Coordinates of C-alpha atoms and ligand atoms in Angstrom, one line a residue:
X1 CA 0.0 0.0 0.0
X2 CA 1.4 3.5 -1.2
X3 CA 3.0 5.2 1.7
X4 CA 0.4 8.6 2.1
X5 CA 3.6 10.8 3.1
X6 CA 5.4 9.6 0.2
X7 CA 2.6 10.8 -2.2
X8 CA 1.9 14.4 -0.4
X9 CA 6.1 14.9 -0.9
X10 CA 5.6 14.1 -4.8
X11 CA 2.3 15.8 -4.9
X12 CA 3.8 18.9 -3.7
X13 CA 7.1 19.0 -5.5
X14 CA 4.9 18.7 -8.6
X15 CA 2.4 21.3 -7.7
X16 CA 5.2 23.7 -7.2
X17 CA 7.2 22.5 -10.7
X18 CA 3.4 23.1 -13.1
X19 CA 2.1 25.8 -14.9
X20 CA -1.0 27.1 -15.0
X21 CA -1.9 24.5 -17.4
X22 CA 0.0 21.5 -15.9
X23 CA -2.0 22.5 -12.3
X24 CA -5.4 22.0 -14.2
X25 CA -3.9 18.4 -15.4
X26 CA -2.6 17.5 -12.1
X27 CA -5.8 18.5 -10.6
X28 CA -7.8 15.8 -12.8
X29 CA -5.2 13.6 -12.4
X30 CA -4.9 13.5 -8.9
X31 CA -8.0 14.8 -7.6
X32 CA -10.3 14.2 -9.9
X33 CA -13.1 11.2 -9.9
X34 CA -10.8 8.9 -11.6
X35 CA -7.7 10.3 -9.7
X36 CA -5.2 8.9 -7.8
X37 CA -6.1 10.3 -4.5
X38 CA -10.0 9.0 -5.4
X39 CA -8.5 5.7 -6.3
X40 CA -6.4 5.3 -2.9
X41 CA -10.0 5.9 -1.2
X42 CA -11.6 3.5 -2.5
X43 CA -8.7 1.3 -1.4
X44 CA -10.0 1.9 2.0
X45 CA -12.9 -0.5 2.1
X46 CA -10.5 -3.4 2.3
X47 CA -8.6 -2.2 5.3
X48 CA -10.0 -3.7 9.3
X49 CA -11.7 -0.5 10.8
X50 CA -8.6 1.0 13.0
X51 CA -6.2 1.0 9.9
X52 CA -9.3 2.3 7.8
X53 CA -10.0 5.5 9.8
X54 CA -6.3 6.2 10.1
X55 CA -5.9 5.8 6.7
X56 CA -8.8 7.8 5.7
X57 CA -8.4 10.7 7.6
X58 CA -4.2 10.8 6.6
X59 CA -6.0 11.1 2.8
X60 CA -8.6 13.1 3.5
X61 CA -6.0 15.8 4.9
X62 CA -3.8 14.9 2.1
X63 CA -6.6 15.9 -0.6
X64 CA -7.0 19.3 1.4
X65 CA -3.6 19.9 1.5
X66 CA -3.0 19.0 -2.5
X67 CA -6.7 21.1 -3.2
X68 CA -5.1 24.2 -0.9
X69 CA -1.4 23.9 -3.1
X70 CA -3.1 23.5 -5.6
X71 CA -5.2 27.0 -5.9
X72 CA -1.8 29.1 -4.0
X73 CA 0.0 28.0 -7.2
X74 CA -2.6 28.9 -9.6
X75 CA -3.1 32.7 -7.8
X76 CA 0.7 33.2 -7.3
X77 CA 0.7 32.0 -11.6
X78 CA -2.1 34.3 -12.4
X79 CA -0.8 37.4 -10.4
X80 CA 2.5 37.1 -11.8
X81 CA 1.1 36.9 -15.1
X82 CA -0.8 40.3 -14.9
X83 CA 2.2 41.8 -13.6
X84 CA 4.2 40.9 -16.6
X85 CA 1.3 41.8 -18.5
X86 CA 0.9 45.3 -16.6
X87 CA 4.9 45.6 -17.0
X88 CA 4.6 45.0 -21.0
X89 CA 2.1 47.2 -21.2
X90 CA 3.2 50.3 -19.5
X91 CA 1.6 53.9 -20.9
X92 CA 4.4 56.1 -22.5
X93 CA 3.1 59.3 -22.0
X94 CA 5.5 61.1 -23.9
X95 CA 3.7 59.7 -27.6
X96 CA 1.4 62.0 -29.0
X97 CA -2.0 61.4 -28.6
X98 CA -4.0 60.1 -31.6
X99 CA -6.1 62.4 -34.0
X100 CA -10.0 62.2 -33.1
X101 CA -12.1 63.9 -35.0
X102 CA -15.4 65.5 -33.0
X103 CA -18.9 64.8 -33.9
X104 CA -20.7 68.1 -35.9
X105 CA -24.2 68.6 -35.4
X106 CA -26.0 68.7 -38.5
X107 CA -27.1 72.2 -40.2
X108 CA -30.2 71.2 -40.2
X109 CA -30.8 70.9 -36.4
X110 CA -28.1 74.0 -35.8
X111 CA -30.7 75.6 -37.7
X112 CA -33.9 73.9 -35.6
X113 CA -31.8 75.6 -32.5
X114 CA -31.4 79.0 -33.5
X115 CA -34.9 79.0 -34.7
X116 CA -36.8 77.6 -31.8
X117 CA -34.2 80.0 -29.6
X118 CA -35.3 82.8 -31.4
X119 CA -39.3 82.1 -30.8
X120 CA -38.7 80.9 -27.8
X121 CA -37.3 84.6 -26.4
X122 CA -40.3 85.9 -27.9
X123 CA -42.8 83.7 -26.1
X124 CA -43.5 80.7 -28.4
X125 CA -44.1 77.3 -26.6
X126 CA -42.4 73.7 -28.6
X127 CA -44.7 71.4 -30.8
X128 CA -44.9 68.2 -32.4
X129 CA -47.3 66.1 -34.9
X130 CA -46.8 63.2 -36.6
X131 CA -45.1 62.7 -39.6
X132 CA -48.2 59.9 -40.8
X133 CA -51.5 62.3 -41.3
X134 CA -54.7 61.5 -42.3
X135 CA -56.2 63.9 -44.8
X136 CA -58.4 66.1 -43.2
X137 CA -55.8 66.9 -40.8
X138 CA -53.2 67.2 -43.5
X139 CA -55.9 69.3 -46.1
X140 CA -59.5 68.9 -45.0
X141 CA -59.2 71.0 -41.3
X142 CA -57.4 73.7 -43.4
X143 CA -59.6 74.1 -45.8
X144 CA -58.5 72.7 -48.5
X145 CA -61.0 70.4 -49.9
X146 CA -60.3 66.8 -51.9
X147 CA -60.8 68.6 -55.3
X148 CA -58.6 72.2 -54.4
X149 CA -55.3 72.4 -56.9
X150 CA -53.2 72.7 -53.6
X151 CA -53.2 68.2 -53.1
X152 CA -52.1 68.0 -56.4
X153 CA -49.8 71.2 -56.1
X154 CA -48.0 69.8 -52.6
X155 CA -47.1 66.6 -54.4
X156 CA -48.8 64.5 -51.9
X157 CA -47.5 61.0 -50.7
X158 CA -50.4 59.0 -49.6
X159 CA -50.4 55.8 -47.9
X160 CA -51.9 52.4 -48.1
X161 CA -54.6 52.2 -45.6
X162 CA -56.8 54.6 -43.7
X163 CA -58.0 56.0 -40.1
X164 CA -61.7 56.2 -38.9
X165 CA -62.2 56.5 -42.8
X166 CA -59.7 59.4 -43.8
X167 CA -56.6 58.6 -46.1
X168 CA -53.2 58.3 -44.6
X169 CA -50.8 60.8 -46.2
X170 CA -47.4 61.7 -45.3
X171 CA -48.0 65.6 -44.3
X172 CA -47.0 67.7 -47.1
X173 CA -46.4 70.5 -44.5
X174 CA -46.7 71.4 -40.7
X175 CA -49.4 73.0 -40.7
X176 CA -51.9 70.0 -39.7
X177 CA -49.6 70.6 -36.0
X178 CA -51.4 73.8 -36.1
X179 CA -55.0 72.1 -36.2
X180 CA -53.5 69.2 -33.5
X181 CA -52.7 72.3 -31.3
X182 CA -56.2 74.3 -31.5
X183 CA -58.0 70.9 -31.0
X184 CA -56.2 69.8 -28.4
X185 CA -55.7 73.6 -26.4
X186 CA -57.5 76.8 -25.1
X187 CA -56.3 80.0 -27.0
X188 CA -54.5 82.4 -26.5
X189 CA -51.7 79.7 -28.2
X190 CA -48.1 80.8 -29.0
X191 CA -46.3 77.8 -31.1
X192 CA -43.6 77.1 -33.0
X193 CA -43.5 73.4 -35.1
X194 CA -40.2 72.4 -36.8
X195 CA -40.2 68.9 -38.0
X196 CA -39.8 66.8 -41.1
X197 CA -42.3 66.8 -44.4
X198 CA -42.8 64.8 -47.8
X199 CA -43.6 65.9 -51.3
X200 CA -42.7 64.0 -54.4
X201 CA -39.9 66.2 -55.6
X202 CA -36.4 66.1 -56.4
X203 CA -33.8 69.0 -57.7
X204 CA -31.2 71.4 -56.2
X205 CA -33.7 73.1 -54.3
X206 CA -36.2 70.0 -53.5
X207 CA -36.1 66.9 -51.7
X208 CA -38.4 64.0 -51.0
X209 CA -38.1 64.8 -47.0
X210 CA -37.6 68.0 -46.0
X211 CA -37.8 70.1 -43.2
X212 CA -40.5 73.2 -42.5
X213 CA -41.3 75.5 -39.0
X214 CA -44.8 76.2 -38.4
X215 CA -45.8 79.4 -36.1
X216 CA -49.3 79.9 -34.8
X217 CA -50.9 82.5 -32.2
X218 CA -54.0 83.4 -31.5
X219 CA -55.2 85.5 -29.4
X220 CA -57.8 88.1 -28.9
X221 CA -57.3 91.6 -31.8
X222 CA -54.7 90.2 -33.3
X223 CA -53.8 92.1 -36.5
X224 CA -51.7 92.1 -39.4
X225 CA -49.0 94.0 -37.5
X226 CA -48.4 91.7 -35.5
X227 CA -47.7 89.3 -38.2
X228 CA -45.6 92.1 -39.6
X229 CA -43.6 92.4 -36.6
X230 CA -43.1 89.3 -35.3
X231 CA -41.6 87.6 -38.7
X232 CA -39.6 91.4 -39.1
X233 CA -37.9 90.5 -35.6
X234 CA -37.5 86.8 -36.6
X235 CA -35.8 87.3 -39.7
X236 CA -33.8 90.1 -38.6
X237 CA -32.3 87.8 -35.7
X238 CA -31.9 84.9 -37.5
X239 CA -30.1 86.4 -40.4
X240 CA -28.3 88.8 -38.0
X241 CA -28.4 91.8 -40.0
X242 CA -30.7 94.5 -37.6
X243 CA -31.2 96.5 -41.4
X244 CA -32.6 93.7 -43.5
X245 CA -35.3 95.0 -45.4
X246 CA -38.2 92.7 -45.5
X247 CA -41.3 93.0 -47.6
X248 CA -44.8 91.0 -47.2
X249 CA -46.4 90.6 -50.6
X250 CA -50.1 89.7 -51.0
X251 CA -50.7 86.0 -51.8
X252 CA -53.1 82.8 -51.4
X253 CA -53.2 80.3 -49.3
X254 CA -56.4 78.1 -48.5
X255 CA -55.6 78.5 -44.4
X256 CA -54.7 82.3 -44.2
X257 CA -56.8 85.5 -45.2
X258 CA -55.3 87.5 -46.1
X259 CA -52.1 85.7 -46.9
X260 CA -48.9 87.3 -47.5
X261 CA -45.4 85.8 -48.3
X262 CA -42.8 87.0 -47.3
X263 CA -39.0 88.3 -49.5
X264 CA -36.0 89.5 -47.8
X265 CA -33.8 91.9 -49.3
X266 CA -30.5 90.6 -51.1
X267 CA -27.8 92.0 -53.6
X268 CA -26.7 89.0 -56.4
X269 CA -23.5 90.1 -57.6
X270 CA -21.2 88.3 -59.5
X271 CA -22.7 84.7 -59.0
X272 CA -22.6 85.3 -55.4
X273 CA -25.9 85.9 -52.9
X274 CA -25.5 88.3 -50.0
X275 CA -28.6 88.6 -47.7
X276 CA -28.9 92.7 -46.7
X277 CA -29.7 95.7 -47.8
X278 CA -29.2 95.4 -52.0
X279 CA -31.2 95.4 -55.1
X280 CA -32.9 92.5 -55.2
X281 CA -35.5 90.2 -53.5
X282 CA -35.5 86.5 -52.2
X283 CA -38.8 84.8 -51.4
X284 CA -38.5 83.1 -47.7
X285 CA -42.1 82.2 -46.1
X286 CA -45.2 81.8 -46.4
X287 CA -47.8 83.1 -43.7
X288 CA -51.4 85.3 -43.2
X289 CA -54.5 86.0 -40.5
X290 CA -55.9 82.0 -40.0
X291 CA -58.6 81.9 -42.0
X292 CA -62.0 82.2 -39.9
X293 CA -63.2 78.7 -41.7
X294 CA -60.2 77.0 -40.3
X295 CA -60.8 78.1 -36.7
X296 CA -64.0 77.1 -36.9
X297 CA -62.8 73.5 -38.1
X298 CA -60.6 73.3 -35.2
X299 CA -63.5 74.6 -32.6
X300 CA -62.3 78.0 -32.3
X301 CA -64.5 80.9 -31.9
X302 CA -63.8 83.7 -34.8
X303 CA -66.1 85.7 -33.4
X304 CA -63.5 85.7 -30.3
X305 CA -60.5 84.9 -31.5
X306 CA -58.1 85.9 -34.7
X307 CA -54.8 84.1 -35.3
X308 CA -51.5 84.5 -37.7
X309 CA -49.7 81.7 -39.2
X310 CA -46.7 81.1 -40.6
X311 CA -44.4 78.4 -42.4
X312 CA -40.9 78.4 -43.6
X313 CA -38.5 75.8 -45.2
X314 CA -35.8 74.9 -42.7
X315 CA -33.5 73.8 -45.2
X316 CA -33.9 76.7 -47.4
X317 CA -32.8 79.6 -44.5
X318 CA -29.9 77.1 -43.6
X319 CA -28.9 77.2 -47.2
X320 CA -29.1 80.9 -47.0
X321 CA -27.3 81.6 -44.1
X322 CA -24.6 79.3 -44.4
X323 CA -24.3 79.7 -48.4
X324 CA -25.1 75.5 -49.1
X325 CA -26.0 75.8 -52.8
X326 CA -27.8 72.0 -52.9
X327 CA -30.3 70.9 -50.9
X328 CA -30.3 67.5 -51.4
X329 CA -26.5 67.1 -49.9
X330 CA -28.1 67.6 -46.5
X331 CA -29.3 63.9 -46.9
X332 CA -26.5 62.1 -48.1
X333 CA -25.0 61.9 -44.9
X334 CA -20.8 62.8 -46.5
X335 CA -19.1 63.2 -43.9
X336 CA -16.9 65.3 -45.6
X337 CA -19.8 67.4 -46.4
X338 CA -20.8 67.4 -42.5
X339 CA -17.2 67.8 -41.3
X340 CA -17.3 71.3 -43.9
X341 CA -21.1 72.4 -43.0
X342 CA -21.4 70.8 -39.6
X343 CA -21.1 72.6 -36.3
X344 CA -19.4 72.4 -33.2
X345 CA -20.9 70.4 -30.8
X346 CA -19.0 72.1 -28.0
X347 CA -17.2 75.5 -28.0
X348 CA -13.8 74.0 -28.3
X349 CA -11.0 75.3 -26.6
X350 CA -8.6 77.1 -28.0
X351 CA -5.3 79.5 -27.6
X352 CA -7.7 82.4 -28.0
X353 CA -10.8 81.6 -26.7
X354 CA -9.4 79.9 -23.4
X355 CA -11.6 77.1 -21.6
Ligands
LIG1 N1 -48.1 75.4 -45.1 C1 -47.6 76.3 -46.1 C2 -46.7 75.6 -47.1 O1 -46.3 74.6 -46.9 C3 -46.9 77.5 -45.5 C4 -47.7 78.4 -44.6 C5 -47.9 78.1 -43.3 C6 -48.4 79.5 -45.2 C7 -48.8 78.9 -42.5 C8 -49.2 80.3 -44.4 C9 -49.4 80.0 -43.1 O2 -46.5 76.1 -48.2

């Protein structure tokens, strides 16, 4: 019978000779079910009782001792392999760091910000519709009926499928965000509605998707001045030129009457576009007084209540203000483009500028 001193001595010296591998071996070989140390066990049952629980509690001590050598060797392995790892891997901080380019925020939500910062110093509260509208929403509530020129004029996308009997469309404009809001909310009502719309379109200056603000307020005598004053200040702001002339000139639109749209002065010289005091005229919104029918659609007292409106492409003052000559590159997500057009997320610090 295998002398149990003689096999811890062995044990040992091995434990202490293995790798991290060679412990996992020895552990199988030795401890495991079909293991020495198992195998010596089982011996047991042909010892007389006395020499059985000698016997058995020398082994049992001896598989403790191998099972306790056993995990030491595999820590002290394992720390001194992150050491060497840790020392292998030591951070020179003399290299130079590597380039990393920031995010830009698109121009087409640097725009969404300065507008809705703009309106929001003057009072206007933040809304949202869908892009998905049914048709009366979309056309119906703003009184333009299914046979008016304007459904065929706007290019409409409609969509498979209908609710509580109206056709889906996909809204040609934001101004069904203006009927959601008068349904849905007492007057006096001061909002402003950027978002995305469709019309089935594509050149330089047109795109599938594209992006328009809505304005609405009603309130009680509320006048064409005020419609005059409000976009004045708006565009004067947004284009940051305190002298832009701005002209209203009379026009139609089913929602508004009167209706108005809207040119700011410009000089073209030489191929290039300067917004400011100059010669010429560029065309910019659209707006008017709500029209008393549409009031009435949306549960509004006339009688009570008058309103202004307005609506503007977003993409078209970004392209003005930041001299982008296509709209469609605002959609092809280039990252060169973006990295070029894009803004800052963060005022970076610089030399001059400090933290
Ligand atoms: N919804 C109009 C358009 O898309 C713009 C507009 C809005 C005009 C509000 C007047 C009042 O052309």
């Amino acid at each position: 019978m295998q002398d149990v001193d003689a096999v811890r001595g062995e044990l040992l010296a091995r434990v202490e000779a293995a790798d991290l591998d060679g412990l996992e071996r020895l552990r199988v070989a030795e401890l495991g079910k079909k293991g020495r140390i198992t195998a010596l066990m089982k011996d047991l049952a042909g010892l007389d009782p006395d020499a059985r629980r000698l016997r058995g509690a020398a082994l049992n001590a001896l598989k403790e001792e191998v099972a306790n050598a056993l995990e030491r060797r595999r820590t002290a392995l394992a720390d001194a392999a992150i050491d060497a790892r840790l020392d292998g891997e030591r951070v020179d901080l003399s290299l130079p760091v590597r380039p990393e380019r920031p995010g830009r925020i698109h121009p087409i939500s640097q725009t969404i910000d300065e507008v809705v910062a703009i309106f929001g110093e003057m009072g206007f509260a933040f809304a949202e519709g869908p892009d998905i509208e049914d048709d009366w929403t979309n056309f119906g509530a703003l009184n333009i009926p299914p046979e008016h020129p304007a459904r065929q004029e706007m290019d409409t996308f409609y969509l498979p499928g209908e609710r509580d009997g109206r056709r889906l469309v996909l809204r040609t404009h934001t101004s069904p965000v203006q009927v959601r809001t008068m349904l849905n909310q007492q007057p006096p009502i001061r909002i402003i509605a950027p978002g995305r719309t469709y019309r089935s379109d594509y050149d330089a200056t047109h795109s599938p998707m594209f992006h328009q603000v809505e304005g609405l307020v009603i309130d009680r005598d509320l006048h064409m001045g005020h419609l005059k004053g409000c976009l004045s200040d708006f565009l004067r702001a947004y284009f940051a030129a305190e002298d832009l002339p701005v002209r209203f000139r009379p026009s139609y639109f089913p929602f508004t009457e009167p209706s108005a749209e809207v040119d700011i002065g410009c000089a073209r010289e030489g191929g290039t576009l300067r917004i400011g005091p100059g010669r010429d005229w560029l065309e910019i919104l659209g707006c008017g007084m709500v029209n008393p029918v549409v009031l009435q659609n949306c549960g509004i007292d006339p009688s009570q209540w008058q309103g202004f409106a307005f609506g503007m492409g977003l993409e078209r003052i970004g392209m003005l203000k930041y001299g982008i000559p296509d709209l469609r590159t605002f959609f092809e997500s280039d990252l060169r483009w973006l990295r070029h057009y894009g803004f800052a997320a963060l005022d970076q610090p610089s030399l001059v500028t400090g933290l």
